[in-house]
Amino acid sequence: GVAAGRIRPGADASGGDTEVAAMEDAEAETAAETAPEAAPEPDPLAGAAAQCLAIAGPADAGVPAAAVDAASQKETLARAAPFCSKAATAENTDPEVLFHAASVARASGDAEAMFELLTRAAGAGLGAAETRLGDAFLFGVAPGGQDIKAAVAHYQAAAELGDAAGMTTLALLHQVGQGVPQDAGRMVALLTRAAEQGYHFAQFRLAQVYHRGDGVPGRADAGLGIPDKARALALYAKATEAGNLDAALALSALYSDPGFGLSDDPGEQVRLTRIVSRTGFAPAIARMGVFYETGRGVDYSPEIAAGLYVKAMESGEIAFEEMRAGAPFAWDKATALEFQKILAARGLYKGALDAIVGPGTAGAARALAGG
């Protein structure tokens, strides 16, 4: 028989409406079979991992370019912290998430958690984590303190995984023979690999090798092609473009070094130095002062020169004896006078405004730096 519930009110139970009801039943069964399954609940840990990586970016154990704003880096890590720390509790989370969670732990002073997270990330094959573990052993923040042998092992693992920062540190260990044999060839090979990956610090250090022979016995090696001024110049330029301020300052100095063989280009020297000085790097600020004192590449201005010297000294990052590096031994009289005026206005200089930079002026200048 046909279930009573399937007969429409007023219909003949023995008539065609029973066929309609049967068709409706079949259609309902087909629709139930083909209906999409309900979407699974989103995984909160997977979502946190995605947020962590979106904010913090790729794992990078390298030295940040000096042009990178440290405050901005700190703010980025703070925004990523809750997501990275949450995602790191998952059993099989992305090793880059573990790396960032380790950075969060380090920032909070939890060395034990940092080491545990880095060990997990390194075990998953992340080269940047191997480099950070090497750093921990090299600088003594790993459990048990400094262990050069363990540091070298981690840097070697990082290099095998292609991590540019790990290669660079291993190269510098070969440069000085710390934990590994002193080996200029190995140093150059590792720095070259890292520099070719675009790592600014490797480019800068390799430029110094080709420029000055750093780490090379006798500062020259025909087999390695050292020195090579053209290659050094190209590497300094690449590092500068990547934001390395030490490279920019070195490149700037080469434009006034007749022994290097570059055409004297005051405008280019000023341009490069100004890039660095605007980041607050004291040696670059002081060098800009020299330009204004001597009128090299800029309009001569004793007032600006003296102001820049004071600003450089106030940073506490440069000694008075280094302040005028590259300037003539004798002060420009007008600049010396303006310098004394500023020191007197600060209450630091009590002597005569005579434009003679003697012990009294030097002592007042040192007081700017708290010394």
Coordinates of C-alpha atoms in Angstrom, one line a residue:
G1 CA 0.0 0.0 0.0
V2 CA 0.9 3.7 -0.2
A3 CA 1.7 5.5 3.0
A4 CA -1.1 7.8 4.0
G5 CA 1.2 10.7 4.5
R6 CA 2.1 10.7 0.8
I7 CA -1.5 11.2 -0.4
R8 CA -2.4 14.8 -1.0
P9 CA -5.5 16.1 0.7
G10 CA -8.5 15.5 -1.5
A11 CA -6.8 13.1 -3.9
D12 CA -8.1 9.7 -4.9
A13 CA -5.9 7.1 -3.0
S14 CA -6.3 4.7 -5.9
G15 CA -5.6 7.3 -8.6
G16 CA -2.6 8.9 -10.3
D17 CA -1.5 11.0 -7.4
T18 CA 0.2 7.9 -5.9
E19 CA 2.5 7.9 -8.9
V20 CA 3.4 11.6 -8.4
A21 CA 4.2 10.9 -4.8
A22 CA 6.5 8.0 -5.8
M23 CA 8.3 10.2 -8.3
E24 CA 8.7 12.9 -5.6
D25 CA 10.2 10.3 -3.3
A26 CA 12.7 9.2 -6.0
E27 CA 13.7 12.8 -6.7
A28 CA 14.2 13.5 -3.1
E29 CA 16.5 10.4 -2.7
T30 CA 18.5 11.5 -5.8
A31 CA 18.9 15.0 -4.5
A32 CA 20.1 13.7 -1.1
E33 CA 22.7 11.5 -2.8
T34 CA 24.1 14.3 -4.9
A35 CA 24.1 17.1 -2.3
P36 CA 27.6 18.4 -1.5
E37 CA 29.0 17.4 1.8
A38 CA 29.2 20.1 4.5
A39 CA 32.5 21.9 4.4
P40 CA 34.8 20.8 7.2
E41 CA 35.5 23.2 10.0
P42 CA 38.6 25.3 9.3
D43 CA 41.7 24.2 11.1
P44 CA 42.6 27.1 13.5
L45 CA 46.3 26.1 13.7
A46 CA 46.6 26.0 9.9
G47 CA 44.9 29.4 9.8
A48 CA 47.4 30.8 12.4
A49 CA 50.3 29.4 10.4
A50 CA 49.1 31.1 7.2
Q51 CA 48.8 34.4 9.2
C52 CA 52.2 34.0 10.7
L53 CA 53.9 33.5 7.3
A54 CA 51.8 36.3 5.7
I55 CA 53.0 38.8 8.3
A56 CA 56.6 37.6 9.0
G57 CA 57.5 36.5 5.5
P58 CA 60.2 33.9 4.6
A59 CA 62.6 32.7 7.3
D60 CA 65.8 34.6 7.0
A61 CA 68.8 34.2 9.4
G62 CA 70.9 36.8 7.7
V63 CA 72.1 40.2 8.9
P64 CA 69.4 42.7 8.0
A65 CA 70.5 45.4 5.6
A66 CA 71.5 48.4 7.7
A67 CA 68.9 50.4 5.8
V68 CA 66.2 48.3 7.3
D69 CA 64.3 50.0 10.0
A70 CA 64.9 48.1 13.3
A71 CA 61.7 49.5 14.8
S72 CA 59.7 48.3 11.8
Q73 CA 61.2 44.8 12.1
K74 CA 60.3 44.7 15.8
E75 CA 56.7 45.8 15.1
T76 CA 56.3 43.1 12.4
L77 CA 57.5 40.4 14.7
A78 CA 55.1 41.7 17.4
R79 CA 52.1 41.5 15.0
A80 CA 53.1 38.0 13.9
A81 CA 53.9 36.7 17.4
P82 CA 50.4 35.4 18.5
F83 CA 49.9 33.6 15.2
C84 CA 53.4 32.1 15.0
S85 CA 53.4 30.9 18.6
K86 CA 49.9 29.4 18.3
A87 CA 50.8 27.6 15.0
A88 CA 54.0 26.2 16.4
T89 CA 52.0 24.0 18.8
A90 CA 50.9 21.9 15.8
E91 CA 52.8 18.6 15.5
N92 CA 53.7 19.0 11.8
T93 CA 53.7 22.8 11.2
D94 CA 55.7 24.6 8.6
P95 CA 59.4 24.8 9.6
E96 CA 59.4 28.5 8.7
V97 CA 56.6 29.0 11.2
L98 CA 58.8 27.3 13.8
F99 CA 61.6 29.6 12.9
H100 CA 59.5 32.7 13.4
A101 CA 58.1 31.3 16.7
A102 CA 61.8 30.9 17.8
S103 CA 62.4 34.5 17.0
V104 CA 59.4 35.4 19.2
A105 CA 60.8 33.3 22.0
R106 CA 64.2 34.9 21.6
A107 CA 62.7 38.4 21.8
S108 CA 60.9 37.5 25.0
G109 CA 64.1 36.1 26.5
D110 CA 63.1 32.4 26.5
A111 CA 66.3 30.8 25.2
E112 CA 65.1 27.3 26.0
A113 CA 62.0 27.6 23.9
M114 CA 63.9 29.3 21.1
F115 CA 66.4 26.4 21.0
E116 CA 63.7 23.8 21.0
L117 CA 61.8 25.5 18.1
L118 CA 64.9 25.9 16.0
T119 CA 65.9 22.3 16.6
R120 CA 62.5 21.2 15.3
A121 CA 62.8 23.5 12.2
A122 CA 66.3 22.3 11.5
G123 CA 65.1 18.7 11.8
A124 CA 62.6 19.5 9.0
G125 CA 65.4 20.7 6.7
L126 CA 65.3 24.5 7.1
G127 CA 68.7 26.0 6.4
A128 CA 68.0 29.3 8.2
A129 CA 67.3 27.3 11.4
E130 CA 70.6 25.5 11.1
T131 CA 72.3 29.0 10.8
R132 CA 70.5 30.3 13.9
L133 CA 71.5 27.2 15.9
G134 CA 75.1 27.8 14.7
D135 CA 74.8 31.4 16.0
A136 CA 73.4 30.1 19.3
F137 CA 76.5 27.9 19.8
L138 CA 78.9 30.4 18.5
F139 CA 77.8 33.2 20.8
G140 CA 77.1 31.0 23.8
V141 CA 73.4 31.3 24.1
A142 CA 72.7 27.6 23.5
P143 CA 72.3 25.1 26.4
G144 CA 75.7 24.5 27.8
G145 CA 77.2 27.7 26.5
Q146 CA 79.6 28.3 23.7
D147 CA 80.5 25.2 21.6
I148 CA 82.5 26.1 18.4
K149 CA 82.5 22.5 17.1
A150 CA 78.7 22.4 17.3
A151 CA 78.4 25.8 15.8
V152 CA 80.6 24.7 12.8
A153 CA 78.5 21.6 12.3
H154 CA 75.3 23.6 12.1
Y155 CA 76.9 26.2 9.7
Q156 CA 78.1 23.3 7.5
A157 CA 74.6 21.9 7.5
A158 CA 73.1 25.3 6.6
A159 CA 75.6 25.7 3.8
E160 CA 74.7 22.2 2.4
L161 CA 71.0 23.4 2.5
G162 CA 71.9 26.5 0.5
D163 CA 71.4 29.1 3.3
A164 CA 73.4 32.2 2.3
A165 CA 73.8 33.5 5.9
G166 CA 75.2 30.1 7.1
M167 CA 77.6 30.1 4.2
T168 CA 78.8 33.6 5.0
T169 CA 79.5 32.9 8.7
L170 CA 81.3 29.6 7.8
A171 CA 83.4 31.6 5.3
L172 CA 84.3 34.1 8.0
L173 CA 85.3 31.3 10.3
H174 CA 87.6 30.0 7.6
Q175 CA 89.0 33.5 7.2
V176 CA 90.2 33.6 10.8
G177 CA 90.7 29.8 11.4
Q178 CA 88.1 29.6 14.2
G179 CA 86.9 26.0 14.6
V180 CA 87.9 25.2 11.0
P181 CA 91.3 25.5 9.2
Q182 CA 92.2 28.9 7.9
D183 CA 91.5 28.5 4.2
A184 CA 91.3 31.5 1.8
G185 CA 90.0 29.4 -1.1
R186 CA 87.2 27.9 0.9
M187 CA 86.3 31.4 2.3
V188 CA 86.1 32.9 -1.2
A189 CA 84.1 29.9 -2.5
L190 CA 81.5 30.2 0.2
L191 CA 81.3 34.0 0.0
T192 CA 80.9 33.8 -3.7
R193 CA 78.0 31.3 -3.4
A194 CA 76.2 33.5 -0.8
A195 CA 76.9 36.7 -2.8
E196 CA 75.4 35.2 -5.9
Q197 CA 72.2 34.6 -4.0
G198 CA 72.0 38.4 -3.4
Y199 CA 73.0 38.4 0.2
H200 CA 74.3 41.9 0.8
F201 CA 76.6 41.1 3.7
A202 CA 78.4 38.4 1.7
Q203 CA 78.7 40.8 -1.2
F204 CA 80.2 43.4 1.1
R205 CA 82.7 41.0 2.7
L206 CA 83.7 39.5 -0.6
A207 CA 84.3 43.0 -1.9
Q208 CA 86.7 43.6 0.9
V209 CA 88.5 40.4 0.0
Y210 CA 89.0 41.5 -3.6
H211 CA 89.7 45.1 -2.6
R212 CA 92.0 44.7 0.4
G213 CA 92.8 41.0 0.5
D214 CA 91.0 40.4 3.8
G215 CA 91.7 36.9 5.0
V216 CA 94.3 36.2 2.3
P217 CA 97.9 35.5 3.3
G218 CA 100.0 38.4 2.1
R219 CA 96.7 40.1 0.9
A220 CA 97.2 38.7 -2.6
D221 CA 96.7 35.4 -4.3
A222 CA 97.1 35.1 -8.1
G223 CA 95.3 31.8 -8.1
L224 CA 92.2 33.3 -6.5
G225 CA 92.5 36.5 -8.6
I226 CA 93.0 38.7 -5.6
P227 CA 93.2 41.7 -5.6
D228 CA 90.7 42.6 -8.3
K229 CA 89.6 46.2 -8.2
A230 CA 86.9 45.9 -10.8
R231 CA 85.3 42.9 -9.1
A232 CA 85.5 44.7 -5.7
L233 CA 83.8 47.8 -7.2
A234 CA 81.0 45.7 -8.7
L235 CA 80.4 43.9 -5.4
Y236 CA 80.4 47.1 -3.4
A237 CA 77.8 48.5 -5.8
K238 CA 75.6 45.4 -5.5
A239 CA 75.8 45.4 -1.7
T240 CA 75.0 49.1 -1.7
E241 CA 71.9 48.6 -4.0
A242 CA 70.8 45.9 -1.5
G243 CA 70.9 48.4 1.3
N244 CA 74.2 47.6 2.9
L245 CA 75.3 51.0 4.4
D246 CA 78.9 49.9 5.1
A247 CA 79.3 49.1 1.4
A248 CA 77.9 52.5 0.4
L249 CA 80.3 54.2 2.7
A250 CA 83.2 52.2 1.4
L251 CA 82.2 52.9 -2.2
S252 CA 81.9 56.6 -1.4
A253 CA 85.5 56.6 0.0
L254 CA 86.8 55.0 -3.2
Y255 CA 85.7 58.0 -5.2
S256 CA 88.2 60.1 -3.3
D257 CA 91.0 57.5 -3.2
P258 CA 93.5 58.2 -6.1
G259 CA 95.2 54.9 -5.4
F260 CA 92.0 53.0 -6.3
G261 CA 92.0 54.3 -9.9
L262 CA 88.4 55.6 -10.0
S263 CA 87.7 58.9 -11.7
D264 CA 87.3 61.5 -9.0
D265 CA 83.6 62.1 -8.7
P266 CA 82.6 64.3 -5.7
G267 CA 79.0 64.3 -6.7
E268 CA 78.7 60.5 -6.7
Q269 CA 80.6 60.4 -3.4
V270 CA 78.2 62.8 -1.8
R271 CA 75.2 61.0 -3.2
L272 CA 76.3 57.7 -1.7
T273 CA 77.3 59.1 1.6
R274 CA 74.1 61.1 2.0
I275 CA 72.1 57.8 1.5
V276 CA 73.9 56.4 4.5
S277 CA 73.8 59.5 6.6
R278 CA 70.1 59.8 6.4
T279 CA 69.8 56.5 8.3
G280 CA 71.6 58.1 11.3
F281 CA 74.9 56.3 10.7
A282 CA 77.4 58.5 12.6
P283 CA 80.5 58.0 10.4
A284 CA 78.5 59.0 7.3
I285 CA 77.0 62.1 9.1
A286 CA 80.6 63.1 10.0
R287 CA 81.8 62.6 6.5
M288 CA 79.0 64.8 5.2
G289 CA 80.4 67.4 7.6
V290 CA 83.7 67.1 5.9
F291 CA 82.1 67.7 2.5
Y292 CA 80.5 70.9 3.7
E293 CA 83.7 72.0 5.5
T294 CA 85.8 71.5 2.3
G295 CA 83.1 72.3 -0.2
R296 CA 83.6 68.9 -1.9
G297 CA 80.6 68.0 -4.0
V298 CA 78.4 70.5 -2.1
D299 CA 78.3 74.2 -1.5
Y300 CA 80.8 75.2 1.2
S301 CA 79.0 75.8 4.5
P302 CA 80.8 76.1 7.8
E303 CA 77.4 76.3 9.7
I304 CA 76.1 73.0 8.2
A305 CA 79.5 71.3 8.6
A306 CA 79.7 72.2 12.3
G307 CA 76.1 71.1 12.9
L308 CA 76.8 67.7 11.3
Y309 CA 79.9 67.2 13.4
V310 CA 77.9 67.9 16.5
K311 CA 75.2 65.5 15.4
A312 CA 77.7 62.8 14.7
M313 CA 79.4 63.2 18.1
E314 CA 76.0 63.3 19.9
S315 CA 75.3 59.8 18.7
G316 CA 78.1 58.4 20.9
E317 CA 79.1 56.1 18.0
I318 CA 82.2 58.0 16.8
A319 CA 85.3 59.3 18.5
F320 CA 86.4 62.9 18.2
E321 CA 89.7 61.8 16.6
E322 CA 87.7 60.0 13.8
M323 CA 85.1 62.8 13.3
R324 CA 86.9 64.6 10.5
A325 CA 88.3 61.5 8.7
G326 CA 89.3 62.5 5.2
A327 CA 89.5 66.2 6.0
P328 CA 92.7 68.3 5.9
F329 CA 94.6 68.2 9.2
A330 CA 94.0 71.9 9.8
W331 CA 90.4 72.9 10.5
D332 CA 88.8 75.4 8.2
K333 CA 88.7 78.5 10.5
A334 CA 85.1 79.4 9.9
T335 CA 84.0 75.8 10.5
A336 CA 86.0 75.6 13.7
L337 CA 84.5 78.9 14.9
E338 CA 80.9 77.6 14.3
F339 CA 81.8 74.4 16.0
Q340 CA 82.9 76.3 19.1
K341 CA 79.8 78.4 19.0
I342 CA 77.5 75.4 19.2
L343 CA 79.5 73.8 22.0
A344 CA 79.4 77.1 23.9
A345 CA 75.7 77.4 23.4
R346 CA 75.3 73.9 24.9
G347 CA 77.3 75.0 27.9
L348 CA 80.1 72.6 27.2
Y349 CA 82.8 75.0 26.0
K350 CA 84.0 77.8 28.3
G351 CA 87.0 79.0 26.3
A352 CA 87.6 81.7 23.8
L353 CA 85.8 81.7 20.5
D354 CA 89.1 81.7 18.6
A355 CA 88.6 79.0 16.0
I356 CA 91.5 77.1 17.5
V357 CA 90.5 73.5 18.1
G358 CA 92.7 72.6 21.0
P359 CA 92.2 70.5 24.1
G360 CA 89.3 72.6 25.4
T361 CA 87.3 72.3 22.2
A362 CA 88.1 68.6 21.9
G363 CA 87.1 68.0 25.5
A364 CA 83.8 69.8 25.0
A365 CA 83.1 67.8 21.9
R366 CA 83.8 64.5 23.7
A367 CA 81.3 65.6 26.3
L368 CA 78.6 65.5 23.5
A369 CA 79.1 61.8 23.4
G370 CA 79.0 61.4 27.1
G371 CA 82.7 61.0 27.3

